[in-house]
Backbone as a chain_set.jsonl record, in Angstrom:
{"seq": "XXXXXXXXXXXXXXXXXXXXXXXXXXXXXXXXXXXXXXXXXXXXXXXXXX", "coords": {"N": [[-9.194, -50.11, 75.037], [-10.329, -51.342, 72.004], [-11.617, -49.831, 69.169], [-14.233, -50.308, 66.748], [-13.522, -50.515, 63.263], [-15.438, -49.457, 61.565], [-16.333, -47.177, 62.732], [-14.787, -45.14, 61.789], [-16.013, -44.406, 59.486], [-18.104, -42.805, 60.082], [-19.629, -39.558, 59.984], [-18.178, -36.396, 61.098], [-19.016, -35.17, 64.383], [-21.566, -32.937, 64.37], [-22.11, -30.747, 66.153], [-19.76, -30.468, 67.521], [-18.086, -29.562, 65.53], [-19.325, -27.088, 65.036], [-18.888, -25.855, 67.514], [-16.11, -25.638, 67.459], [-15.782, -23.827, 65.348], [-17.029, -21.583, 66.428], [-15.309, -21.059, 68.586], [-13.018, -20.443, 67.142], [-13.781, -18.076, 65.793], [-14.262, -16.406, 67.986], [-11.682, -16.281, 69.008], [-10.571, -14.717, 67.081], [-11.545, -12.344, 67.784], [-14.163, -11.808, 67.276], [-17.527, -11.157, 68.179], [-19.574, -13.582, 69.216], [-22.796, -14.775, 69.322], [-24.502, -17.316, 70.78], [-27.2, -19.316, 69.974], [-27.719, -21.831, 70.634], [-28.326, -23.079, 73.032], [-31.01, -23.606, 75.152], [-34.467, -23.588, 76.225], [-36.721, -25.022, 74.547], [-39.257, -25.915, 75.119], [-40.395, -24.197, 76.845], [-42.319, -21.279, 76.956], [-41.419, -18.255, 75.196], [-40.427, -15.395, 76.997], [-42.593, -12.533, 77.383], [-41.451, -9.941, 77.287], [-39.328, -10.252, 75.616], [-40.419, -10.878, 73.185], [-41.657, -8.525, 72.41]], "CA": [[-10.321, -50.628, 74.309], [-10.184, -51.183, 70.562], [-12.874, -49.444, 68.541], [-14.49, -50.913, 65.445], [-13.074, -49.71, 62.122], [-16.576, -48.787, 60.921], [-16.509, -45.859, 63.34], [-14.08, -44.173, 60.943], [-16.895, -44.04, 58.379], [-19.111, -41.865, 60.564], [-19.265, -38.147, 59.79], [-17.833, -35.729, 62.361], [-20.144, -34.715, 65.194], [-21.889, -31.599, 63.879], [-22.027, -29.696, 67.16], [-18.346, -30.267, 67.827], [-17.596, -28.691, 64.458], [-19.861, -25.746, 65.284], [-18.172, -25.321, 68.678], [-14.759, -25.268, 67.011], [-15.878, -22.601, 64.547], [-17.329, -20.496, 67.364], [-14.068, -20.759, 69.304], [-12.114, -19.799, 66.185], [-14.248, -16.7, 65.576], [-14.028, -15.655, 69.223], [-10.238, -16.052, 69.093], [-10.297, -13.635, 66.139], [-12.108, -11.125, 68.345], [-15.551, -11.634, 66.86], [-18.524, -11.396, 69.222], [-20.471, -14.629, 68.735], [-23.94, -15.047, 70.192], [-24.971, -18.674, 70.53], [-28.604, -19.618, 70.23], [-27.758, -23.284, 70.69], [-28.778, -23.597, 74.322], [-32.264, -22.985, 75.553], [-35.552, -24.471, 76.629], [-37.766, -24.813, 73.551], [-40.577, -26.295, 75.625], [-40.863, -23.111, 77.708], [-42.64, -20.129, 76.101], [-40.534, -17.093, 75.225], [-40.986, -14.311, 77.816], [-43.247, -11.478, 76.601], [-40.589, -8.78, 77.063], [-38.42, -10.56, 74.511], [-41.212, -10.883, 71.958], [-42.111, -7.183, 72.033]], "C": [[-10.098, -50.348, 72.822], [-11.556, -50.89, 69.962], [-13.004, -50.095, 67.172], [-14.067, -49.959, 64.327], [-14.22, -48.943, 61.471], [-16.863, -47.418, 61.538], [-15.812, -44.773, 62.53], [-14.947, -43.683, 59.787], [-17.972, -43.042, 58.796], [-18.667, -40.43, 60.297], [-18.894, -37.515, 61.125], [-19.098, -35.255, 63.076], [-20.394, -33.243, 64.878], [-21.657, -30.516, 64.926], [-20.6, -29.471, 67.641], [-17.72, -29.353, 66.779], [-18.071, -27.254, 64.665], [-19.129, -25.095, 66.451], [-16.761, -24.882, 68.3], [-14.782, -23.967, 66.211], [-16.183, -21.394, 65.426], [-16.062, -20.083, 68.102], [-13.077, -20.033, 68.396], [-12.503, -18.334, 65.97], [-14.027, -15.842, 66.816], [-12.546, -15.346, 69.391], [-9.807, -14.926, 68.151], [-10.885, -12.311, 66.614], [-13.556, -10.869, 67.971], [-16.486, -11.966, 68.029], [-19.548, -12.384, 68.672], [-21.56, -14.863, 69.766], [-24.475, -16.423, 69.823], [-26.441, -18.81, 70.904], [-28.797, -21.128, 70.382], [-28.278, -23.866, 71.984], [-30.052, -22.868, 74.703], [-33.279, -24.035, 75.968], [-36.712, -24.292, 75.658], [-39.163, -25.185, 74.029], [-41.166, -25.239, 76.56], [-41.15, -21.904, 76.813], [-41.633, -18.984, 76.272], [-41.178, -15.995, 76.069], [-41.507, -13.168, 76.943], [-42.323, -10.295, 76.322], [-39.579, -9.017, 75.938], [-39.161, -10.496, 73.179], [-41.602, -9.49, 71.49], [-40.982, -6.262, 71.663]], "O": [[-9.721, -49.24, 72.441], [-12.525, -51.605, 70.213], [-12.004, -50.395, 66.519], [-14.236, -48.745, 64.438], [-13.995, -47.885, 60.884], [-17.555, -46.596, 60.938], [-16.209, -43.609, 62.583], [-14.646, -42.657, 59.176], [-18.674, -42.495, 57.945], [-17.479, -40.118, 60.371], [-19.256, -38.042, 62.177], [-20.117, -34.978, 62.443], [-19.523, -32.402, 65.1], [-21.069, -29.478, 64.622], [-20.274, -28.385, 68.119], [-16.921, -28.476, 67.107], [-17.299, -26.311, 64.487], [-18.787, -23.914, 66.387], [-16.28, -23.856, 68.781], [-13.911, -23.113, 66.375], [-15.657, -20.305, 65.195], [-15.774, -18.893, 68.229], [-12.38, -19.117, 68.834], [-11.64, -17.456, 65.967], [-13.646, -14.677, 66.705], [-12.188, -14.267, 69.865], [-8.799, -14.262, 68.393], [-10.75, -11.285, 65.947], [-14.113, -9.825, 68.311], [-16.264, -12.926, 68.766], [-20.303, -12.052, 67.758], [-21.28, -15.118, 70.938], [-24.856, -16.659, 68.676], [-26.856, -18.461, 72.009], [-29.914, -21.632, 70.27], [-28.639, -25.042, 72.027], [-30.141, -21.646, 74.582], [-32.97, -25.224, 76.046], [-37.605, -23.486, 75.918], [-40.151, -24.804, 73.402], [-42.302, -25.372, 77.015], [-40.308, -21.539, 75.992], [-41.076, -18.782, 77.352], [-42.355, -15.69, 75.88], [-40.935, -12.869, 75.895], [-42.392, -9.702, 75.246], [-39.041, -8.063, 75.376], [-38.587, -10.103, 72.163], [-41.852, -9.286, 70.302], [-41.217, -5.102, 71.325]]}, "num_chains": 1, "name": "protein.A"}
């Protein structure tokens, strides 16, 4: 399949860039905690808030 040339004008996918940086830091031995996954429509448990 041939893709349209205008796709080259789109910026890189932000979350792919973030994932690459996380992987790079982890490869350097850094402990990275990701807050990118969760359920924002579910209230935070009370034991976490206190």
